[in-house]
Short mmCIF file of C-alpha atoms in Angstrom, two decimals:
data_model
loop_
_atom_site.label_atom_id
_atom_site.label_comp_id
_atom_site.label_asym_id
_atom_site.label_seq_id
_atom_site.Cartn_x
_atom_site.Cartn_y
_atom_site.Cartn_z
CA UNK A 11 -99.78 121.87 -34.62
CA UNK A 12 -100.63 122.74 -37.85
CA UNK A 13 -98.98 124.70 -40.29
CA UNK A 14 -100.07 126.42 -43.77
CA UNK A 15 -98.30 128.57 -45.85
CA UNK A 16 -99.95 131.33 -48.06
CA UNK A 17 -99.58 134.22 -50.18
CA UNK A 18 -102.87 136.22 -50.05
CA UNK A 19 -102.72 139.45 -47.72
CA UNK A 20 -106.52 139.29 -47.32
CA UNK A 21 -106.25 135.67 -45.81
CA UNK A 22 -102.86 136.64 -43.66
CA UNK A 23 -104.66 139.88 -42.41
CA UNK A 24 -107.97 137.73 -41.01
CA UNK A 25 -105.69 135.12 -38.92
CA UNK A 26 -103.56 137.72 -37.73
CA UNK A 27 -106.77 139.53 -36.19
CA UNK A 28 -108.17 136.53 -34.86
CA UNK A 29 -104.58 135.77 -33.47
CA UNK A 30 -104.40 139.56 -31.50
CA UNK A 31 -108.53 138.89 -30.44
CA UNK A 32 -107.72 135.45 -29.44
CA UNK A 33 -110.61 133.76 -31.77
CA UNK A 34 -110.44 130.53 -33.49
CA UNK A 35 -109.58 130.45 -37.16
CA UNK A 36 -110.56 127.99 -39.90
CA UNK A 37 -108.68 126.90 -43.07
CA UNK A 38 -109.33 124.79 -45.87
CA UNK A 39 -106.04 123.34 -47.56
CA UNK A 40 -106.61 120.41 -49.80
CA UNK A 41 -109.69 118.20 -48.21
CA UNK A 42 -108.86 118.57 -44.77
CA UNK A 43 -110.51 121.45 -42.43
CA UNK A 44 -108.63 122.76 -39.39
CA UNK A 45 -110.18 124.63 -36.91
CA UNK A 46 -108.38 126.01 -34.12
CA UNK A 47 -106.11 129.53 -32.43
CA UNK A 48 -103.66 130.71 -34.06
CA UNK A 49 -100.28 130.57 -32.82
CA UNK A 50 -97.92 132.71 -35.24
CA UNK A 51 -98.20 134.37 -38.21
CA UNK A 52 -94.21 134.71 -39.53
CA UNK A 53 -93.51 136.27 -42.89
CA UNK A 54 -90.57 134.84 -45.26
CA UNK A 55 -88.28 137.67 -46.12
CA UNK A 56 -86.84 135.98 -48.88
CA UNK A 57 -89.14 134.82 -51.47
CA UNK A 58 -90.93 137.28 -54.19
CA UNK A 59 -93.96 137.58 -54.01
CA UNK A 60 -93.94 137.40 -50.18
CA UNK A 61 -94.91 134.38 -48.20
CA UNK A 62 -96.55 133.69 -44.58
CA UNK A 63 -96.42 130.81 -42.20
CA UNK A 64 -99.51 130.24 -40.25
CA UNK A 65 -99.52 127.60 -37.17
CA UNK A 66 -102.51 126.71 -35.93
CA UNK A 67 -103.19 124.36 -32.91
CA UNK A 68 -106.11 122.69 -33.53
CA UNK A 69 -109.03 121.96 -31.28
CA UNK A 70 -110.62 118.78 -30.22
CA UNK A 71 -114.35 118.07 -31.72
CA UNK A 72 -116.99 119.05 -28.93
CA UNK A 73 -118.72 115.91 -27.94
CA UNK A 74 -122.38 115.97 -28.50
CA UNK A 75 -124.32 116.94 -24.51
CA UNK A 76 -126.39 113.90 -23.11
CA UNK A 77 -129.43 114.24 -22.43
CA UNK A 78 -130.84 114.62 -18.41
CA UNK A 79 -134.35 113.10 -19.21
CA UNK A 80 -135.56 111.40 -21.93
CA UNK A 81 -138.87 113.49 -21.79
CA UNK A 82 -140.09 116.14 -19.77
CA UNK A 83 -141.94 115.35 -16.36
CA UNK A 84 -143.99 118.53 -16.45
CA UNK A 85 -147.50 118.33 -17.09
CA UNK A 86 -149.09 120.45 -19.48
CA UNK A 87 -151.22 123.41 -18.29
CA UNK A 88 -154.52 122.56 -19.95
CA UNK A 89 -154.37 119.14 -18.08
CA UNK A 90 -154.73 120.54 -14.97
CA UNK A 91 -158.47 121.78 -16.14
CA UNK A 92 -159.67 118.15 -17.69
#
């Protein structure tokens, strides 16, 4: 899990839609990118100005598809005419 703590509404708004619609989220803190569903969104009562806590479980990079063929079997159409 992943955590990241913020104070811009804007930003807090966006995961906490994509939290209710159940879309991945992606944030930028420092040079590391995390991509993944948020789990919570919990605001600190006690600091001025206010505060969230995001947690984010990532998600595992897609591997790249193989491929079936290496090239197509089908003949073009014109070569059925030579």
């Amino acid at each position: 899990m992943f955590t990241y703590e913020t104070e811009d509404q804007k930003e807090v708004r966006r995961f906490r839609i994509a939290q209710f619609n159940g879309r991945m989220a992606t944030v930028k803190a420092g040079e590391s990118t995390v991509t993944g569903f948020v789990r919570s969104v919990l605001e600190q009562d006690s600091t001025l100005p206010p505060r969230w806590i995001i947690t984010i479980i990532p998600n595992a990079p897609k591997e790249e598809p193989k491929a079936l063929r290496p090239n197509s079997r089908v003949r073009p159409f014109a070569e059925d005419y030579f």
